Each structure stands twice: as structure tokens, then as C-alpha cells.
Amino acid sequence: MAGTVLLIEDEPNIVEALTFLLEREGWRVVSHSNGQDAATVAAQVMPDVIILDVMLPNKSGIEILTEIRANSTTRQRPVLMLTAKGQARDRAAAKDAGVSVFMTKPFSNQAIIDTVKTLSQ
Amino acid sequence: MVRTLVGTRIRERRRALKRTQTSLAQAVGISPSYLNLIEHNRRGIAGRTLIALAAELNVDPSELAEGADGVLVNHLINLAKSHESTPETTRTEEFIGRYPGWARLLASLGHTAQAQRESLAAMTDRLNHDPFLSETMHQILSNITVIRSTAGILDTTPDISEDHRARFLKNIRSESQRLSATAQSMVDFFDAPQSTDTPSPSNLHQEDVFWDKHGYFLPDLENGTTTVDTLLADHPAPTATTSNGLRNHLLRYQTVCQKLPLAPFQAALRKHPGAPLTLAHMFDVPLPDVLFRLAHLPASPDIPSYGLIEVDMSGAVNIRKELPEFALPQFSSACPLWPVYRAFGAPAQAIRAVLEMPTGVQVTSFTIATAQATDQYDMPAFLHASMAFTTDTRAAIDPKPQPVLVGLHCSVCPRKQCDLRRVDYILS
């Protein structure tokens, strides 16, 4: 097994597609759709890579990323952020919060796989 | 005949008397920076200021006022610089002297062209940043993401199980349908007649640009080292309406800051981060001034960051400061459940409420509507409502009230059962 990916995303069809893609590449995928306790889940799962959507119910991806970086157990975990907005403001906020890689939807399947591989190394 | 400009004459006369700009400015009650603008013919001068300057310089006002209009000269020179052609800018004053009507017409046309360029830029920017369109684009891109990713899987996985194939085909179909419906709603949205209650989005946008640039905090204006006029000179407005709106906002800022000085107000806010009414009592000022001041402070980790919306009784937005988590309409109409509208039903009543957006984001809000009496018979009082809001939990209401479920605007609000819905949800 390549490792564990925590997928924090609220669009079920995106979760299904990404889960299939990553599992096909040998990753174990844990998905979570609620922003409220996402950082807590990250600390429990301790994934090799976190894929995090910017817009989530109850808490934004930026807030979750800030919490992940503030927690000593998850501080070093690589985080790939996804957004459908691609606005400069989102990018700047994500960078300030400590994002590893920022990708804009729609993304190519290969780009996601390559990025997760790179981040896990 | 080439005539010397008013500002130039003032400067020459001042130097002849060996007076500094500061002393002369103080003597006539204007700022040195504003006098500097006058002396360099970047500001016109007339009336009391001209008379006062003439008296200080021991000359007759007519001796200073006589000659070509310095503002017009500079306007034409700047117009020439912004154009590819190369008019004889060294003879601008002569041109104005010989053909004053044509000169004013040319300046007016240049001003109109500049205003149209600014409006076009503002409208283009609005297409990129309007919260309604932003939400719609977010939905469309999410739909496309699923379709692209799922189609890619089907295309590159020949040995995919029948179960997966069926589920992915179903996902593509459902996302395609949502995409079609959203696209159709968007077409309908643009086809609909434009609301008449949106007279000046570009004006508000121009003000947003100014305040965003300064972070809603102007230390030089607070400590008196600059003036409203100087700030406006550095941020030329494309239209008179924009200029007036920004000027009023700046004057209000100046007045409120005098009542609520930065350091004492910040100290009080640290002790009472979620109690604007307490702050109003402490400083003996009306609550709207406190709400305004809360949104005009330097960013600091030890005090909450507040947003602000001020509307008049028609619902038109006069002042707005968004928070990243809580968008505001550039148009006049937002969610009718916002306390800033409810406040008109109970003027002078301070309202505090927790608002929950469809995304789950909660803000603590403080609102009040105030009435301004008119001095004419049969004229209604002018009602004006202010709502300050923050996501900072240090400002939370204790005990926490039941959140009011609100949205930004019906068109992007998924609360389909809301009794106050005015228009259909644009997204599928």
C-alpha cells in the first residue's frame, strides 16, 4: 500500500472519483465531508497526505488548515488544497496558512495522482 | 499671451516674503499638503481661502486670481500624456487663453472617457468578484470537475467493474443535468431586466478599492498629517458620485476617529471585544459611531476583526466592509432576514444576533437603526441602519442565542423553504 490519504471534501461525486483514482494507485483513502471536526479527524487518522477542499460546511478549508498547522501531531503533514474558485484571495490565504500545494478545479486525474505521490515522498 | 498660474503666483509671492508653506498654511487654516497642491496648480482655489491667502501675502485677491485656471491646465496636460499623440503641452496655457470654450470641452471629453474606462474596468472586475457570480462559477466548476475526472476514469480503466461503471455513468448524468440547469439559470439571470435598485455598483467598487488598499485604516488622517482632500487627490474618482461617496466616508471616518481615538478605543475593545454598547457608554458616543469604528481599525491579533454594512431606508448600501467569511452585496438587496433591515422596524433599538450562513459560518452581529430629523414640514425622518459583525469567538454573545438562519441573497441561498424567498435559487 502506498500510504493513507485523508480526503476532506463535501461533494460526494468528487469523493467517489478521487477515492477510486487513489485506491487504484494503491492508496488507502479516508474521506470526511464536515469541516467542523476535520482537523480532529486528521490528528486521529495521521494520513501521509491531506487533500482539503476550500469550501466546506461549517468551517472553511483555510480555517481547517490553520488548525492542522497549529496541532503538533499534524503540523508537518502535507496538505493539497482544492478550490473551484481559484481566486487570488484564496491562494494568498492558503499560502499564509501553510498550504503545501494549491490546485484549482477542474483538475486532471494524473495531476492529482502525481501531486499526491510527490507530497508523500 | 501666456499668463502665470494662480498657484505659481502664490508660491512666488510666499517665497518673496520668505515664508514657509507650513506657516502660511497654518495662518489660513489649511494643511501644508493642501497648500502644496495649490502651489503646484493641482488644486483650484477661490473664495475664503483665496482671500485669506491674499491677506497673508499682502496682495489683492484679484492679483492672485487673475489668469488661466491651473486645474484645467493640469487636466489638459495629463490628458495629453495619456494619449499617443503629442500635443504641444508647453503651449497649454496659451491654448486655454485663446480658446477657453474648446479647452473646457476637451477636458470634459477627456474626463468622460476616463470615467467610462473606469466603469468598464469596474464592471469587468465585478464579473470576476461578484459574490453571486462567484457562487455560480463555483458550482459549475465543481460539476465540470466530476464530469472530467469520472470520464477520465472510464476512459483509462478498461477493466472497470460493471458496478463502478454504472455508478460513474450515473454520476456523470446527474452532474450533467445539474450543469445544464445551472447554465440555464445563469442565462436567465443575465437575460432578466437589470434591477433599478443597483445604481452604482461601480461607485461602491471604487470605494472598496480605496479602502482595501488602506486596510480600512488611515493613520495619517487620524493624526492629522494628511487631509481628506489630499487623500482624494491621490485617489482620483472616475465620477462625481464616486468622489462624493468616498468624501462622505472619509469625513465620517475623520469625525468618528476624533470621538474614538485609536489607543484608548483599542484598549477598551480588548476588555470588551463583544460589547459595542458598553463601548458607546464608555466613550459617550452613539452606537453607530462605535460600530463604524470597529470596522476601521488596524489589524491586530488581540482584537476581533469586524465587518460593516450601512444601509439607508431604501435598502441601498452606503458603506460596506466584507470579511473573508461573510460576503456583502455590492447591490442594495441582501437577505431580508439580516438585522440591518429588521432594525428599520424598531429604530434606536440595539439588536444583537448570531447569523448563520448556508455554509455554516456564524457571525456575531450588532445592529441599530437611527433616525435623522429633517428641518422641513412633511418630510420623513431619514433612517439609517448600521450592522457590524465578526466571526471572532471573543465577541460571542453569552449566553449564545439561537442562530438566525440567513443567506447572502435568494438567488444563491439554498434554503428553499424560506418564507421570505423573492427569487429562485440560481444553482441546481
Coordinates of C-alpha atoms in Angstrom, one line a residue:
Chain A
M1 CA 0.0 0.0 0.0
A2 CA 1.3 3.4 -0.9
G3 CA 0.0 5.1 2.2
T4 CA -3.1 6.9 3.5
V5 CA -4.8 9.9 2.1
L6 CA -7.3 11.9 4.1
L7 CA -9.8 13.4 1.6
I8 CA -11.8 16.3 3.2
E9 CA -14.4 17.2 0.6
D10 CA -18.2 17.6 0.7
E11 CA -19.1 16.9 -3.0
P12 CA -19.9 13.1 -2.9
N13 CA -19.3 12.6 -6.6
I14 CA -15.8 14.2 -6.4
V15 CA -15.1 12.0 -3.3
E16 CA -16.1 8.9 -5.3
A17 CA -14.0 9.7 -8.3
L18 CA -10.9 10.7 -6.2
T19 CA -11.3 7.7 -4.0
F20 CA -11.4 5.3 -7.0
L21 CA -8.4 7.0 -8.6
L22 CA -6.2 6.9 -5.5
E23 CA -7.2 3.4 -4.4
R24 CA -6.4 2.2 -7.9
E25 CA -2.9 3.6 -7.3
G26 CA -2.6 1.7 -4.1
W27 CA -3.6 4.4 -1.6
R28 CA -5.9 3.9 1.4
V29 CA -8.4 6.7 1.3
V30 CA -10.3 8.0 4.3
S31 CA -12.9 10.6 3.4
H32 CA -14.6 13.2 5.6
S33 CA -17.2 15.8 4.5
N34 CA -17.7 18.0 7.5
G35 CA -15.4 20.9 8.2
Q36 CA -16.3 21.2 11.9
D37 CA -14.2 18.3 13.1
A38 CA -11.9 17.8 10.1
A39 CA -8.7 18.8 11.9
T40 CA -9.5 16.4 14.7
V41 CA -10.0 13.6 12.2
A42 CA -6.7 14.5 10.6
A43 CA -5.0 14.1 14.0
Q44 CA -6.7 10.7 14.5
V45 CA -6.0 9.3 11.0
M46 CA -2.5 10.7 10.7
P47 CA -2.5 10.4 6.9
D48 CA 0.5 10.7 4.6
V49 CA -1.2 13.4 2.6
I50 CA -4.3 15.5 3.2
I51 CA -6.5 16.7 0.3
L52 CA -8.6 19.6 1.6
D53 CA -11.4 21.5 -0.2
V54 CA -11.5 25.2 0.4
M55 CA -15.3 25.4 0.7
L56 CA -16.8 23.1 3.3
P57 CA -19.9 23.1 5.5
N58 CA -19.4 24.6 9.0
K59 CA -15.8 25.6 8.6
S60 CA -13.7 26.8 5.7
G61 CA -10.7 24.9 4.4
I62 CA -8.4 27.8 5.4
E63 CA -9.6 27.5 9.0
I64 CA -9.1 23.8 9.0
L65 CA -5.6 24.2 7.5
T66 CA -4.8 26.7 10.2
E67 CA -5.9 24.2 12.9
I68 CA -3.9 21.4 11.2
R69 CA -0.8 23.6 11.3
A70 CA -1.4 24.5 14.9
N71 CA -1.6 20.9 16.1
S72 CA 1.9 19.5 16.8
T73 CA 0.8 16.0 15.6
T74 CA -0.4 17.2 12.2
R75 CA 1.8 20.2 11.7
Q76 CA 4.2 18.6 9.2
R77 CA 1.5 16.7 7.2
P78 CA 1.5 17.8 3.5
V79 CA -1.8 19.4 2.5
L80 CA -3.1 19.7 -1.0
M81 CA -5.9 22.3 -1.2
L82 CA -8.5 22.2 -3.9
T83 CA -10.7 25.1 -4.9
A84 CA -13.2 25.8 -7.6
K85 CA -12.7 29.5 -7.2
G86 CA -9.1 29.9 -8.0
Q87 CA -9.2 33.5 -6.7
A88 CA -6.1 35.3 -5.7
R89 CA -7.5 35.9 -2.2
D90 CA -8.0 32.1 -1.6
R91 CA -4.5 31.4 -2.8
A92 CA -3.0 34.1 -0.6
A93 CA -4.9 32.9 2.4
A94 CA -3.9 29.3 1.8
K95 CA -0.3 30.3 1.4
D96 CA -0.4 32.2 4.7
A97 CA -2.0 29.3 6.4
G98 CA 0.8 27.0 5.3
V99 CA -0.6 25.0 2.3
S100 CA 1.8 22.6 0.6
V101 CA 0.2 22.7 -2.9
F102 CA -2.8 24.6 -4.2
M103 CA -4.8 23.2 -7.1
T104 CA -7.8 24.6 -9.0
K105 CA -10.8 22.6 -10.1
P106 CA -11.3 21.2 -12.6
F107 CA -8.0 19.2 -12.3
S108 CA -6.7 16.4 -14.3
N109 CA -6.6 12.9 -12.7
Q110 CA -3.0 12.5 -13.5
A111 CA -2.1 15.8 -11.9
I112 CA -3.8 14.8 -8.6
I113 CA -2.0 11.4 -8.6
D114 CA 1.4 12.9 -9.4
T115 CA 0.9 15.6 -6.7
V116 CA -0.1 13.2 -4.0
K117 CA 2.9 11.0 -4.9
T118 CA 5.3 13.9 -4.7
L119 CA 3.9 15.2 -1.4
S120 CA 4.1 11.8 0.2
Q121 CA 7.9 11.5 -0.5
Chain B
M1 CA -0.4 85.8 -24.2
V2 CA 1.0 83.4 -21.6
R3 CA -0.3 84.0 -18.1
T4 CA 1.2 82.8 -14.9
L5 CA -1.0 80.4 -12.9
V6 CA -2.6 81.2 -9.6
G7 CA -0.7 78.5 -7.6
T8 CA 2.6 79.6 -9.2
R9 CA 1.9 83.2 -8.2
I10 CA 1.1 82.2 -4.6
R11 CA 4.3 80.2 -4.4
E12 CA 6.4 83.1 -5.8
R13 CA 4.9 85.6 -3.5
R14 CA 5.3 83.3 -0.5
R15 CA 9.0 82.8 -1.3
A16 CA 9.5 86.5 -1.8
L17 CA 8.2 87.0 1.7
K18 CA 10.4 84.2 3.0
R19 CA 7.5 82.3 4.5
T20 CA 7.3 78.5 4.7
Q21 CA 4.5 76.5 3.4
T22 CA 3.7 75.3 6.9
S23 CA 3.4 78.8 8.4
L24 CA 1.3 80.1 5.6
A25 CA -0.9 77.1 5.6
Q26 CA -1.5 77.4 9.4
A27 CA -2.2 81.0 9.1
V28 CA -5.1 80.4 6.6
G29 CA -6.3 77.2 8.2
I30 CA -5.4 74.7 5.6
S31 CA -2.9 71.8 5.7
P32 CA 0.6 72.3 4.3
S33 CA 0.0 69.4 1.9
Y34 CA -3.1 71.1 0.5
L35 CA -1.2 74.3 0.1
N36 CA 1.4 72.4 -1.7
L37 CA -1.2 71.1 -4.1
I38 CA -2.5 74.6 -4.7
E39 CA 1.0 76.0 -5.3
H40 CA 1.7 73.3 -7.9
N41 CA -1.6 74.1 -9.6
R42 CA -3.1 70.7 -8.8
R43 CA -6.0 72.2 -6.9
G44 CA -8.1 75.2 -7.8
I45 CA -8.6 78.0 -5.3
A46 CA -11.3 80.6 -4.7
G47 CA -13.5 82.1 -2.1
R48 CA -12.4 82.4 1.5
T49 CA -9.1 80.5 1.1
L50 CA -8.1 82.8 -1.7
I51 CA -9.0 85.9 0.3
A52 CA -7.2 84.6 3.3
L53 CA -4.0 83.8 1.4
A54 CA -4.1 87.1 -0.4
A55 CA -4.3 88.9 3.0
E56 CA -1.4 86.8 4.4
L57 CA 0.6 87.6 1.3
N58 CA -0.3 91.3 1.4
V59 CA -1.7 91.3 -2.1
D60 CA -5.1 92.0 -3.5
P61 CA -7.1 88.7 -4.2
S62 CA -7.6 89.8 -7.8
E63 CA -3.9 89.8 -8.3
L64 CA -3.7 86.1 -7.4
A65 CA -6.9 85.1 -9.1
E66 CA -6.3 86.6 -12.4
G67 CA -5.1 84.2 -15.1
A68 CA -5.7 80.8 -16.5
D69 CA -7.3 78.0 -14.5
G70 CA -4.4 75.9 -13.1
V71 CA -6.6 72.8 -12.7
L72 CA -7.7 73.0 -16.3
V73 CA -4.1 73.3 -17.4
N74 CA -3.0 70.3 -15.5
H75 CA -6.0 68.4 -16.6
L76 CA -5.2 69.0 -20.3
I77 CA -1.5 68.2 -19.8
N78 CA -2.4 64.9 -18.1
L79 CA -4.9 64.2 -20.9
A80 CA -2.1 64.8 -23.4
K81 CA 0.3 62.5 -21.5
S82 CA -2.3 59.7 -21.5
H83 CA -2.7 59.8 -25.3
E84 CA -0.5 58.5 -28.0
S85 CA -0.5 61.8 -30.0
T86 CA 1.9 64.6 -28.9
P87 CA 0.1 67.9 -28.5
E88 CA 2.2 71.0 -27.7
T89 CA 1.9 70.8 -23.9
T90 CA 4.2 73.7 -23.4
R91 CA 1.6 75.9 -25.0
T92 CA -1.3 74.6 -23.0
E93 CA -1.9 77.9 -21.2
E94 CA -1.8 79.8 -24.4
F95 CA -4.4 77.4 -25.8
I96 CA -6.7 77.9 -22.9
G97 CA -6.3 81.6 -23.1
R98 CA -7.2 81.7 -26.8
Y99 CA -9.9 79.1 -26.9
P100 CA -11.3 78.7 -23.3
G101 CA -14.5 77.1 -24.5
W102 CA -12.7 74.4 -26.6
A103 CA -10.3 73.8 -23.8
R104 CA -13.1 73.1 -21.3
L105 CA -14.9 70.9 -23.9
L106 CA -11.7 68.9 -24.5
A107 CA -11.2 68.5 -20.7
S108 CA -14.8 67.4 -20.3
L109 CA -14.5 64.8 -23.1
G110 CA -11.3 63.5 -21.5
H111 CA -13.0 63.2 -18.2
T112 CA -15.9 61.4 -19.7
A113 CA -13.6 58.9 -21.5
Q114 CA -11.7 58.3 -18.3
A115 CA -14.9 57.7 -16.3
Q116 CA -16.1 55.2 -19.0
R117 CA -12.8 53.4 -18.9
E118 CA -13.0 53.2 -15.1
S119 CA -16.6 52.0 -15.2
L120 CA -15.7 49.3 -17.8
A121 CA -12.9 48.1 -15.6
A122 CA -15.2 48.1 -12.6
M123 CA -17.8 46.1 -14.4
T124 CA -15.2 43.6 -15.7
D125 CA -13.9 43.3 -12.2
R126 CA -17.4 42.8 -10.9
L127 CA -17.9 39.8 -13.2
N128 CA -14.8 38.3 -11.6
H129 CA -15.7 39.1 -7.9
D130 CA -19.4 39.4 -7.7
P131 CA -20.5 37.0 -4.9
F132 CA -23.5 35.8 -6.9
L133 CA -21.5 35.0 -9.9
S134 CA -18.7 33.6 -7.8
E135 CA -21.1 31.1 -6.2
T136 CA -22.4 30.1 -9.6
M137 CA -19.0 29.6 -11.1
H138 CA -18.0 27.5 -8.1
Q139 CA -21.0 25.2 -8.7
I140 CA -20.3 25.0 -12.4
L141 CA -16.6 24.2 -11.9
S142 CA -17.5 21.5 -9.3
N143 CA -19.8 19.9 -11.8
I144 CA -17.2 20.0 -14.5
T145 CA -14.6 18.6 -12.2
V146 CA -16.8 15.5 -11.5
I147 CA -17.6 15.0 -15.2
R148 CA -13.9 15.4 -16.3
S149 CA -12.5 13.2 -13.6
T150 CA -15.1 10.5 -13.9
A151 CA -15.0 10.4 -17.7
G152 CA -11.2 10.2 -17.4
I153 CA -11.5 7.1 -15.1
L154 CA -13.9 5.4 -17.5
D155 CA -11.6 6.2 -20.4
T156 CA -8.4 4.9 -18.8
T157 CA -9.8 1.9 -16.9
P158 CA -10.9 -0.7 -19.5
D159 CA -11.3 -3.4 -16.8
I160 CA -13.5 -1.4 -14.6
S161 CA -16.2 -3.4 -12.8
E162 CA -19.8 -3.2 -14.0
D163 CA -20.8 -1.8 -10.7
H164 CA -18.3 1.0 -10.8
R165 CA -19.1 1.7 -14.5
A166 CA -22.8 2.0 -13.7
R167 CA -22.2 4.3 -10.7
F168 CA -19.8 6.6 -12.6
L169 CA -22.2 6.8 -15.6
K170 CA -25.0 7.8 -13.2
N171 CA -22.7 10.4 -11.6
I172 CA -21.8 11.9 -15.0
R173 CA -25.5 12.0 -15.9
S174 CA -26.6 13.7 -12.7
E175 CA -23.7 16.2 -12.8
S176 CA -24.5 17.0 -16.5
Q177 CA -28.1 17.7 -15.6
R178 CA -27.1 20.0 -12.7
L179 CA -24.6 21.7 -15.0
S180 CA -27.3 22.3 -17.7
A181 CA -29.8 23.6 -15.1
T182 CA -27.2 25.9 -13.6
A183 CA -26.2 27.2 -17.0
Q184 CA -29.8 27.9 -18.0
S185 CA -30.4 29.7 -14.7
M186 CA -27.3 31.8 -15.4
V187 CA -28.6 32.7 -18.9
D188 CA -32.0 33.6 -17.3
F189 CA -30.2 35.7 -14.7
F190 CA -28.4 37.7 -17.3
D191 CA -31.4 38.0 -19.6
A192 CA -33.6 39.4 -16.8
P193 CA -34.0 43.2 -16.8
Q194 CA -31.4 44.8 -14.6
S195 CA -32.7 45.9 -11.3
T196 CA -33.3 49.6 -10.9
D197 CA -32.0 49.4 -7.3
T198 CA -28.5 49.0 -8.4
P199 CA -27.5 52.4 -9.4
S200 CA -23.9 52.5 -8.6
P201 CA -22.1 49.2 -8.1
S202 CA -19.1 50.7 -9.8
N203 CA -19.1 53.6 -7.4
L204 CA -19.1 51.3 -4.4
H205 CA -16.5 49.2 -6.1
Q206 CA -14.2 52.2 -6.4
E207 CA -14.6 52.9 -2.7
D208 CA -13.8 49.3 -2.0
V209 CA -10.6 49.6 -4.0
F210 CA -9.6 52.6 -1.9
W211 CA -10.4 51.1 1.5
D212 CA -9.0 47.7 0.6
K213 CA -5.8 49.4 -0.4
H214 CA -5.6 51.2 3.0
G215 CA -6.9 48.3 5.1
Y216 CA -9.8 50.4 6.3
F217 CA -7.3 52.3 8.5
L218 CA -5.8 55.7 7.7
P219 CA -3.3 56.7 10.4
D220 CA -2.2 59.9 8.7
L221 CA -5.8 61.1 8.6
E222 CA -6.2 60.1 12.3
N223 CA -3.1 62.0 13.4
G224 CA -3.8 65.0 11.2
T225 CA -0.7 64.7 8.9
T226 CA -3.0 64.4 5.9
T227 CA -6.4 65.7 4.9
V228 CA -9.4 64.3 3.2
D229 CA -8.7 66.5 0.2
T230 CA -5.1 65.1 -0.1
L231 CA -6.3 61.5 0.1
L232 CA -8.9 62.2 -2.6
A233 CA -6.3 63.9 -4.8
D234 CA -4.2 60.7 -4.6
H235 CA -7.2 58.5 -5.5
P236 CA -9.0 60.4 -8.3
A237 CA -12.5 59.2 -8.7
P238 CA -14.0 58.4 -12.1
T239 CA -17.3 60.1 -11.4
A240 CA -18.6 62.8 -9.2
T241 CA -20.9 60.3 -7.4
T242 CA -17.9 58.2 -6.5
S243 CA -16.0 61.2 -5.3
N244 CA -18.9 62.3 -3.1
G245 CA -19.4 58.8 -1.7
L246 CA -15.7 58.5 -0.8
R247 CA -15.5 62.0 0.6
N248 CA -18.5 61.4 2.8
H249 CA -17.0 58.1 4.0
L250 CA -13.6 59.8 4.8
L251 CA -15.3 62.8 6.6
R252 CA -17.3 60.3 8.7
Y253 CA -14.0 58.5 9.4
Q254 CA -12.3 61.7 10.5
T255 CA -15.2 62.6 12.8
V256 CA -15.6 59.2 14.4
C257 CA -11.8 58.9 15.0
Q258 CA -11.8 62.2 16.8
K259 CA -14.6 60.9 19.1
L260 CA -13.0 57.5 19.5
P261 CA -9.2 57.9 19.5
L262 CA -7.2 54.8 18.4
A263 CA -5.3 53.8 21.5
P264 CA -8.0 54.3 24.1
F265 CA -10.5 52.6 21.9
Q266 CA -8.3 49.6 21.2
A267 CA -7.6 49.3 24.9
A268 CA -11.3 49.3 25.7
L269 CA -12.1 46.9 22.9
R270 CA -9.6 44.4 24.3
K271 CA -11.5 44.4 27.5
H272 CA -14.9 44.4 25.8
P273 CA -14.5 42.7 22.4
G274 CA -18.1 41.8 22.0
A275 CA -19.9 44.7 23.8
P276 CA -20.2 47.7 21.5
L277 CA -23.0 49.2 23.6
T278 CA -20.6 49.2 26.6
L279 CA -18.0 51.0 24.4
A280 CA -20.6 53.6 23.4
H281 CA -21.4 54.3 27.1
M282 CA -17.7 54.4 28.0
F283 CA -16.9 57.0 25.3
D284 CA -20.3 58.7 25.4
V285 CA -20.9 58.4 21.7
P286 CA -23.8 57.0 19.7
L287 CA -23.7 53.2 19.0
P288 CA -23.4 53.7 15.2
D289 CA -20.1 55.5 15.7
V290 CA -18.8 52.5 17.7
L291 CA -20.0 50.1 15.0
F292 CA -18.3 52.2 12.3
R293 CA -15.0 52.4 14.4
L294 CA -15.0 48.7 14.9
A295 CA -14.6 48.2 11.2
H296 CA -12.0 50.9 10.8
L297 CA -9.1 49.7 13.0
P298 CA -5.6 48.3 12.1
A299 CA -5.5 44.5 12.0
S300 CA -4.3 43.2 15.4
P301 CA -4.3 39.7 16.8
D302 CA -5.6 40.8 20.2
I303 CA -8.8 42.4 19.0
P304 CA -11.6 41.0 16.8
S305 CA -11.8 41.9 13.1
Y306 CA -15.2 43.4 12.3
G307 CA -17.0 43.9 9.1
L308 CA -19.7 46.5 8.5
I309 CA -22.7 47.3 6.3
E310 CA -24.6 50.6 6.5
V311 CA -27.8 51.0 4.5
D312 CA -30.4 53.7 4.2
M313 CA -34.1 53.1 4.4
S314 CA -34.4 52.2 0.7
G315 CA -32.0 49.4 1.4
A316 CA -29.2 50.9 -0.6
V317 CA -25.8 50.1 0.6
N318 CA -23.8 53.2 1.6
I319 CA -20.8 51.7 3.4
R320 CA -19.6 48.1 3.3
K321 CA -16.6 46.2 4.6
E322 CA -16.6 42.5 3.9
L323 CA -15.0 39.7 5.9
P324 CA -13.5 36.8 4.1
E325 CA -16.1 34.5 5.7
F326 CA -19.0 36.8 5.3
A327 CA -19.7 38.4 1.9
L328 CA -21.8 41.5 1.4
P329 CA -23.9 42.5 -1.6
Q330 CA -22.5 45.1 -3.9
F331 CA -26.1 45.7 -4.9
S332 CA -28.6 47.1 -2.5
S333 CA -30.6 43.9 -1.7
A334 CA -29.3 41.1 0.5
C335 CA -31.1 38.6 2.7
P336 CA -34.2 40.3 4.2
L337 CA -33.5 38.4 7.4
W338 CA -30.4 40.4 8.2
P339 CA -30.9 42.5 11.3
V340 CA -29.7 45.6 9.3
Y341 CA -33.1 45.5 7.6
R342 CA -35.1 44.4 10.6
A343 CA -33.7 47.3 12.5
F344 CA -35.8 49.8 10.5
G345 CA -38.9 48.3 12.2
A346 CA -37.5 49.2 15.6
P347 CA -35.4 52.4 15.3
A348 CA -33.0 53.1 18.2
Q349 CA -33.2 49.5 19.4
A350 CA -29.7 47.9 19.6
I351 CA -30.0 44.4 18.2
R352 CA -27.5 41.6 18.7
A353 CA -27.8 38.3 16.9
V354 CA -25.9 35.3 15.7
L355 CA -26.3 34.8 12.0
E356 CA -25.7 31.5 10.3
M357 CA -25.0 31.4 6.6
P358 CA -25.8 28.3 4.5
T359 CA -22.2 27.3 4.6
G360 CA -22.4 27.0 8.4
V361 CA -20.3 30.1 9.0
Q362 CA -21.7 32.0 12.0
V363 CA -21.1 35.7 12.8
T364 CA -22.0 37.7 15.8
S365 CA -23.8 40.9 14.7
F366 CA -24.6 44.2 16.4
T367 CA -27.2 46.5 14.7
I368 CA -29.0 49.7 15.2
A369 CA -31.2 52.0 13.1
T370 CA -31.2 55.7 13.8
A371 CA -33.4 58.5 12.6
Q372 CA -32.2 61.8 11.4
A373 CA -34.8 64.5 11.7
T374 CA -35.4 66.9 8.8
D375 CA -35.9 70.6 9.1
Q376 CA -38.8 70.8 6.7
Y377 CA -42.5 70.1 7.2
D378 CA -44.0 66.8 6.0
M379 CA -40.6 65.2 5.3
P380 CA -40.0 61.8 6.7
A381 CA -37.1 61.3 9.1
F382 CA -34.1 59.8 7.4
L383 CA -33.5 56.3 8.7
H384 CA -30.1 54.7 8.5
A385 CA -29.0 51.3 9.8
S386 CA -25.5 50.0 10.7
M387 CA -24.6 46.4 11.3
A388 CA -21.1 45.4 12.5
F389 CA -20.3 41.7 12.5
T390 CA -17.4 39.4 13.3
T391 CA -16.6 35.7 13.3
D392 CA -14.3 36.1 16.2
T393 CA -15.4 34.0 19.1
R394 CA -14.1 36.6 21.6
A395 CA -17.0 38.7 20.6
A396 CA -19.5 35.8 21.1
I397 CA -22.8 36.6 22.9
D398 CA -23.2 34.9 26.3
P399 CA -25.4 33.0 26.6
K400 CA -25.4 32.2 22.9
P401 CA -28.8 32.9 21.3
Q402 CA -30.4 30.6 18.7
P403 CA -28.7 31.5 15.3
V404 CA -30.8 33.2 12.7
L405 CA -30.6 31.2 9.5
V406 CA -29.8 33.7 6.8
G407 CA -28.2 33.8 3.3
L408 CA -26.5 36.3 1.1
H409 CA -29.2 36.7 -1.5
C410 CA -32.1 34.5 -2.5
S411 CA -30.5 33.7 -5.8
V412 CA -27.6 31.9 -4.2
C413 CA -29.3 30.7 -1.0
P414 CA -30.1 27.0 -0.8
R415 CA -32.7 27.4 1.9
K416 CA -35.5 26.6 -0.5
Q417 CA -38.3 26.6 2.1
C418 CA -37.6 30.1 3.3
D419 CA -40.9 32.1 3.6
L420 CA -39.1 35.3 2.5
R421 CA -37.8 33.9 -0.8
R422 CA -38.1 36.5 -3.5
V423 CA -36.4 34.9 -6.5
D424 CA -35.5 31.3 -7.4
Y425 CA -32.2 29.7 -6.3
I426 CA -29.9 30.1 -9.3
L427 CA -28.0 26.9 -8.6
S428 CA -29.2 23.4 -9.1

